XYZ file of C-alpha atoms in Angstrom:
467
model
C 0.000 0.000 0.000
C 1.420 3.379 -0.973
C 1.784 6.024 1.739
C 0.296 9.093 0.087
C 1.584 11.398 2.800
C 5.133 10.925 1.475
C 4.451 12.614 -1.846
C 4.006 9.460 -3.926
C 1.124 9.962 -6.354
C 1.080 6.608 -8.078
C -0.228 3.501 -6.390
C -3.127 1.496 -5.120
C -6.126 2.688 -3.134
C -9.536 1.300 -2.305
C -11.681 4.176 -3.584
C -10.767 6.970 -5.972
C -13.152 9.933 -5.791
C -13.163 12.428 -8.659
C -14.489 15.815 -7.587
C -14.127 17.634 -4.251
C -17.429 19.464 -4.054
C -19.902 18.736 -1.227
C -20.666 15.239 -2.580
C -17.060 14.124 -2.976
C -16.053 15.623 0.370
C -18.939 13.950 2.196
C -17.978 10.596 0.692
C -14.325 11.084 1.623
C -15.293 11.877 5.234
C -17.552 8.816 5.337
C -14.723 6.577 4.139
C -12.066 8.207 6.312
C -14.007 7.751 9.526
C -14.318 4.054 8.696
C -10.607 3.723 8.049
C -11.094 3.045 4.318
C -8.124 4.064 2.188
C -9.135 6.488 -0.537
C -7.956 9.364 -2.693
C -9.935 12.513 -3.442
C -8.774 14.300 -6.603
C -10.010 17.633 -7.910
C -9.165 19.284 -11.229
C -9.355 22.846 -9.858
C -6.044 24.166 -8.516
C -7.664 25.526 -5.353
C -10.966 25.358 -3.450
C -14.019 27.020 -4.990
C -14.940 30.472 -3.704
C -18.586 30.708 -4.843
C -21.710 30.681 -2.675
C -23.549 28.501 -5.273
C -25.795 26.072 -3.330
C -26.562 28.114 -0.238
C -29.400 26.282 1.560
C -28.841 23.326 3.888
C -32.017 21.294 4.345
C -32.990 19.809 7.733
C -32.047 16.255 6.666
C -28.624 17.454 5.498
C -28.108 19.155 8.858
C -28.768 15.811 10.544
C -26.093 14.230 8.352
C -23.635 16.988 9.222
C -24.427 16.311 12.880
C -23.500 12.661 12.398
C -20.291 13.631 10.580
C -19.209 15.770 13.523
C -19.374 19.219 11.928
C -22.772 20.583 12.907
C -21.293 22.946 15.501
C -19.099 24.608 12.893
C -22.044 25.003 10.544
C -24.384 26.443 13.174
C -21.705 28.932 14.242
C -22.205 30.935 11.029
C -25.391 29.616 9.377
C -28.741 31.338 9.865
C -32.373 30.972 8.775
C -33.276 32.771 5.573
C -34.336 36.359 6.340
C -37.715 37.666 5.151
C -38.292 38.377 1.478
C -39.029 41.916 0.391
C -40.367 42.123 -3.176
C -40.648 45.554 -4.831
C -40.997 47.426 -8.073
C -38.563 50.265 -7.468
C -39.614 51.571 -4.053
C -43.163 50.240 -4.313
C -43.634 47.170 -2.083
C -45.436 44.160 -3.552
C -44.899 41.427 -0.958
C -43.091 40.692 2.259
C -42.905 37.283 3.902
C -40.733 34.261 4.499
C -39.729 31.493 2.121
C -39.765 28.917 4.916
C -42.235 28.388 7.719
C -40.732 29.257 11.093
C -40.534 26.218 13.323
C -39.056 25.420 16.699
C -36.782 22.455 17.233
C -38.558 19.401 18.606
C -37.410 16.141 20.143
C -37.940 14.386 16.820
C -36.568 17.131 14.544
C -33.648 19.048 16.068
C -33.032 21.081 12.897
C -36.509 22.092 11.738
C -35.793 24.640 9.018
C -33.464 25.418 6.143
C -30.303 27.302 7.036
C -28.370 29.618 4.747
C -24.726 28.571 4.484
C -22.710 29.400 1.345
C -21.353 26.380 -0.500
C -17.739 27.498 -0.217
C -18.072 27.402 3.554
C -19.836 24.007 3.568
C -16.925 22.652 1.542
C -14.444 24.311 3.900
C -16.049 22.678 6.940
C -15.974 19.249 5.283
C -12.329 19.709 4.224
C -11.424 20.543 7.808
C -13.185 17.405 9.051
C -11.482 15.291 6.398
C -8.078 16.639 7.469
C -8.841 15.741 11.092
C -9.492 12.180 9.938
C -6.203 12.029 8.067
C -7.490 12.736 4.550
C -6.934 15.541 2.075
C -7.963 16.939 -1.292
C -5.461 16.622 -4.131
C -6.066 19.860 -6.046
C -4.833 20.278 -9.607
C -5.206 16.541 -10.207
C -7.738 16.088 -12.995
C -8.975 12.597 -13.839
C -8.153 12.389 -17.561
C -9.040 8.775 -18.326
C -9.689 5.340 -16.911
C -10.272 1.687 -17.711
C -11.883 -0.931 -15.540
C -11.692 -4.688 -15.281
C -13.112 -7.341 -12.988
C -10.814 -6.376 -10.115
C -10.697 -2.604 -10.236
C -10.155 0.635 -12.107
C -6.945 2.048 -13.553
C -7.170 5.838 -13.688
C -4.904 8.460 -15.217
C -4.461 11.914 -13.752
C -3.435 15.137 -15.447
C -0.355 15.155 -13.234
C 0.929 12.134 -15.150
C 0.183 9.752 -12.303
C -1.639 6.441 -12.665
C -3.861 5.212 -9.853
C -5.181 1.700 -9.355
C -8.382 1.614 -7.280
C -10.925 -0.999 -6.321
C -13.735 1.488 -7.074
C -14.103 4.871 -8.754
C -16.788 7.371 -7.716
C -17.539 10.243 -10.092
C -18.601 13.322 -8.149
C -17.322 15.458 -11.005
C -20.365 17.605 -11.726
C -23.157 17.896 -14.238
C -20.775 17.722 -17.203
C -19.139 14.610 -15.703
C -16.387 13.334 -18.011
C -16.645 9.978 -16.237
C -20.357 9.628 -17.017
C -19.722 10.564 -20.629
C -16.842 8.085 -20.934
C -19.126 5.329 -19.627
C -21.774 6.232 -22.221
C -24.460 6.600 -19.556
C -27.428 8.612 -20.781
C -28.392 11.841 -19.022
C -32.045 12.244 -19.899
C -33.788 15.567 -19.481
C -33.476 19.082 -20.793
C -31.202 22.086 -20.879
C -33.248 25.262 -21.029
C -30.938 27.476 -23.039
C -33.479 30.282 -22.889
C -33.370 30.235 -19.063
C -30.035 31.643 -18.001
C -29.010 33.888 -15.142
C -26.101 35.957 -13.949
C -24.918 34.668 -10.602
C -22.364 36.422 -8.443
C -21.081 37.062 -4.945
C -20.964 40.808 -4.448
C -20.521 43.454 -1.801
C -23.143 46.191 -1.876
C -23.131 49.499 -0.027
C -26.428 51.110 0.879
C -28.519 47.933 1.197
C -29.671 46.411 4.476
C -28.847 42.772 5.262
C -32.087 42.078 7.121
C -33.979 40.975 4.003
C -33.724 39.007 0.797
C -34.213 41.826 -1.691
C -36.181 41.092 -4.852
C -37.027 43.647 -7.518
C -39.334 43.133 -10.495
C -39.170 45.702 -13.274
C -41.518 45.114 -16.220
C -39.609 44.903 -19.462
C -36.260 44.566 -17.719
C -36.531 41.507 -15.498
C -36.065 40.269 -11.971
C -33.181 40.814 -9.574
C -32.589 39.064 -6.250
C -29.944 39.621 -3.602
C -29.511 37.170 -0.737
C -27.419 38.351 2.236
C -25.065 35.412 2.799
C -25.141 34.351 6.445
C -21.877 34.854 8.304
C -20.360 37.025 5.553
C -20.528 40.597 4.323
C -21.576 39.553 0.827
C -24.772 39.065 -1.159
C -25.510 36.381 -3.699
C -26.930 38.235 -6.713
C -29.180 36.446 -9.207
C -30.414 38.090 -12.377
C -32.280 36.066 -15.043
C -31.367 36.966 -18.622
C -33.560 37.346 -21.671
C -32.841 34.957 -24.562
C -29.918 36.084 -26.686
C -28.519 38.576 -24.178
C -24.788 38.168 -23.544
C -24.041 39.002 -19.917
C -21.217 41.227 -18.711
C -19.858 39.271 -15.741
C -17.717 42.133 -14.432
C -18.389 44.327 -11.411
C -19.539 47.080 -13.769
C -21.868 44.637 -15.516
C -23.463 43.571 -12.241
C -23.803 47.248 -11.253
C -25.647 48.082 -14.495
C -28.103 45.206 -14.020
C -28.585 46.161 -10.364
C -29.326 49.814 -11.187
C -31.547 49.006 -14.160
C -33.768 46.509 -12.351
C -33.826 47.881 -8.812
C -34.045 51.565 -9.763
C -32.078 52.273 -6.600
C -29.813 55.258 -7.017
C -28.148 55.083 -3.622
C -26.907 51.462 -3.474
C -23.661 50.468 -5.190
C -22.009 47.148 -6.080
C -18.548 47.831 -4.698
C -16.879 44.459 -5.229
C -17.356 41.274 -7.244
C -15.811 38.228 -5.563
C -17.099 35.434 -7.818
C -19.375 35.134 -10.836
C -20.921 32.541 -13.115
C -23.395 32.197 -15.979
C -25.996 29.643 -14.910
C -28.201 27.616 -17.282
C -31.219 25.689 -16.055
C -30.540 21.966 -16.469
C -32.970 19.247 -15.405
C -31.450 15.821 -15.984
C -31.171 12.346 -14.448
C -28.615 9.658 -15.283
C -29.983 6.435 -16.748
C -27.784 4.445 -14.384
C -25.806 5.199 -11.244
C -23.370 2.322 -11.650
C -21.303 0.743 -14.407
C -19.199 -2.094 -13.018
C -16.833 -0.637 -10.462
C -17.690 2.972 -11.252
C -20.434 4.947 -9.495
C -22.030 8.340 -10.160
C -22.988 10.690 -7.331
C -24.232 14.235 -6.923
C -24.511 16.412 -10.026
C -22.860 13.695 -12.115
C -26.063 11.680 -11.544
C -28.709 14.424 -11.364
C -28.903 18.174 -11.995
C -31.731 20.401 -10.818
C -33.173 23.841 -11.231
C -32.110 26.026 -8.281
C -35.672 26.190 -6.929
C -36.096 24.545 -3.554
C -32.405 24.062 -2.846
C -32.374 20.347 -3.657
C -29.213 19.733 -5.711
C -26.414 20.029 -3.148
C -28.499 18.347 -0.475
C -29.390 15.373 -2.678
C -25.717 14.931 -3.556
C -24.685 14.897 0.103
C -27.262 12.183 0.747
C -25.984 10.179 -2.247
C -22.560 10.120 -0.623
C -24.015 9.314 2.808
C -25.797 6.302 1.297
C -22.879 5.091 -0.825
C -20.145 5.583 1.756
C -21.185 2.908 4.237
C -21.999 0.461 1.449
C -18.573 0.831 -0.158
C -16.961 0.355 3.245
C -18.947 -2.801 3.890
C -18.242 -4.215 0.416
C -14.532 -3.612 0.968
C -14.820 -5.405 4.315
C -16.318 -8.558 2.845
C -20.060 -7.892 2.563
C -21.823 -9.407 -0.473
C -21.186 -7.447 -3.667
C -24.922 -7.153 -4.272
C -25.034 -4.603 -1.447
C -23.610 -2.024 -3.859
C -26.541 -2.529 -6.245
C -28.816 -1.021 -3.600
C -27.171 2.384 -4.035
C -28.863 2.976 -7.397
C -31.990 1.142 -6.260
C -32.425 3.553 -3.360
C -30.997 6.838 -4.568
C -32.185 7.100 -8.185
C -35.926 7.106 -7.290
C -35.221 9.768 -4.670
C -33.476 11.953 -7.263
C -36.359 11.467 -9.697
C -38.846 12.588 -7.061
C -36.750 15.571 -6.000
C -36.204 16.604 -9.623
C -39.946 16.697 -10.117
C -40.375 18.817 -7.011
C -37.675 21.361 -7.856
C -38.878 21.626 -11.467
C -42.445 22.265 -10.319
C -41.304 25.001 -7.932
C -39.219 26.564 -10.693
C -42.041 26.513 -13.254
C -44.564 27.976 -10.817
C -42.132 30.786 -9.916
C -43.144 30.543 -6.294
C -41.039 31.786 -3.384
C -42.783 29.635 -0.785
C -41.192 26.419 0.488
C -42.563 23.752 2.803
C -41.721 20.394 4.349
C -41.619 18.712 0.932
C -38.266 20.357 0.307
C -36.768 19.455 3.699
C -35.999 15.840 2.640
C -37.023 14.444 6.047
C -39.832 12.413 4.480
C -37.646 10.665 1.923
C -36.918 7.008 2.570
C -36.379 3.588 1.054
C -39.541 1.620 1.762
C -40.028 -1.426 -0.414
C -36.342 -1.791 -1.247
C -33.992 -4.712 -0.776
C -32.629 -3.262 2.468
C -35.997 -2.222 3.900
C -37.520 -5.121 5.791
C -40.561 -3.568 7.450
C -38.425 -0.443 7.495
C -36.887 2.165 5.215
C -37.953 5.303 7.069
C -35.742 7.922 8.671
C -35.356 7.392 12.400
C -36.396 10.537 14.285
C -34.413 11.956 17.163
C -35.851 11.924 20.679
C -35.424 10.410 24.119
C -34.916 6.662 24.443
C -35.415 4.767 27.708
C -32.960 1.916 28.042
C -33.036 -1.064 30.368
C -31.838 -0.293 33.864
C -33.367 3.170 33.871
C -30.759 4.780 31.635
C -31.964 7.556 29.355
C -30.377 8.473 26.045
C -30.988 10.576 22.962
C -31.562 8.617 19.761
C -29.135 10.639 17.639
C -26.431 10.096 20.262
C -26.924 6.343 19.908
C -26.814 6.553 16.102
C -23.893 8.967 15.723
C -20.976 7.164 14.116
C -20.269 4.630 11.348
C -21.988 1.655 12.993
C -25.343 -0.127 12.764
C -27.534 0.353 15.840
C -29.592 -2.519 17.252
C -32.424 -1.958 19.717
C -33.270 -5.334 21.208
C -33.888 -6.764 24.687
C -31.530 -9.667 23.917
C -29.072 -8.248 21.377
C -25.942 -10.260 22.101
C -27.042 -13.635 20.639
C -28.521 -11.976 17.553
C -25.401 -10.166 16.339
C -23.111 -12.306 14.178
C -19.586 -11.389 13.203
C -19.642 -8.948 10.306
C -20.959 -5.389 10.254
C -20.125 -3.147 13.211
C -23.202 -3.132 15.459
C -23.788 -1.262 18.699
C -26.565 -2.959 20.608
C -28.792 -1.398 23.242
C -31.565 -2.968 25.290
C -34.573 -0.604 25.366
C -36.906 -0.513 28.350
C -39.772 -1.316 25.957
C -39.745 -2.666 22.377
C -38.856 0.166 20.000
C -41.660 0.641 17.496
C -43.453 -2.368 18.920
C -40.986 -4.941 17.512
C -38.507 -7.019 19.464
C -35.544 -6.242 17.195
C -35.032 -2.963 15.312
C -31.813 -2.564 13.333
C -30.951 0.964 12.194
C -28.556 1.407 9.300
C -25.463 3.629 9.524
C -27.301 6.307 7.522
C -30.108 6.560 10.056
C -32.871 4.586 8.318
C -34.591 1.514 9.720
C -33.146 -1.558 8.042
C -35.325 -4.217 9.625
C -37.922 -4.355 12.373
C -38.851 -7.895 13.354
C -39.695 -10.212 16.220
C -37.560 -12.971 14.697
C -33.896 -13.352 15.625
C -33.464 -15.496 12.504
C -34.782 -12.732 10.221
C -32.453 -10.258 11.923
C -29.475 -12.552 11.409
C -30.462 -13.022 7.751
C -30.554 -9.273 7.220
C -27.171 -8.765 8.826
C -25.756 -11.343 6.428
C -26.757 -9.045 3.544
C -24.860 -6.060 4.859
């Protein structure tokens, strides 16, 4: 095994991850905390600076809790401020995108938090470093071949890497997906483009999301990025218009659409031309290669689903790769596509509907807490997300459910767990004071979903043999 801390860049690894956005970083953290050797390569020479995906959904916040970074996120994240929609100085609407909700025992993170993507990536990079991992920037995956035993990949640095598995988290234009010939069905709406930038603005309060609508000119929105002094500026473009992505260009659009003479765009930190893409990969797996995040699905920005769905792809795939590399049946990896592709299809439909209706309002459908895997291979009378809350254990001990689940293990709630746990997957067993959910044995997967709920020790043992 090559020691990659010595500077060697050619050698064997278990998992090669292409792309160090939120999806690739989440997967790397998942593997690192399980002690699975991996490499995370990224074509860009340095970390991205853009706010891009700025909303963290409640389910994603639960995942970040499990990964050990929720404190760092909450230190700077904040709920979305109220919307203020105007034509010039004339108010049209004021309200909130998300319903205000208090934390409950079952849902500790009840609403969407604003957290710019560059900072989400920064937090995950820090966690990866604590676990002994790193991002190899300036190392583009330029080609690969696979065989029955693994993947041989070539990097732009001239290095060759041999890996047991390759995961493409390399974005909507994924070269890996294209090389595999996997279809990416859907549409690119060339007529729906927008200027996107991180800007500093003088003369504009940070207590609102500012939206202006000017007939004949278009819409303009500025989101005050939580924990920063910047705004994310979005300005849809009319068909055929070529945008000026300079500070002066953003200033002209701001003045034209807001009709505000006093406010000024003083600095442009990052910019992009965004096109609406709505696509879903035909397959998530080809042999020893997997697609995750935008490489597998791209969304309209409405509802903040893209980044969050990618993080959950990685959260689902990470424990399965670790188990397969530790001797679990190879069929376990087939459940990644079985579980995650239907979720992406559903979420794509939701975000597209919100986009087409041009509505600002969001509700629990976008929070991803209701998504699950019922009816799948790994859902035996289960498949639902396990809520947080107090748990009474035998002997009078009290615990919090998320404290029991936190970590890379399976969690078994059973009055007689010891005889039911065979050698194999890591299982932490607890004896509840009363049957959890009314069944004698409830096994919770490492990603926080019920795997099996049964009164039969034999059925439990059979399930554990699958994973």
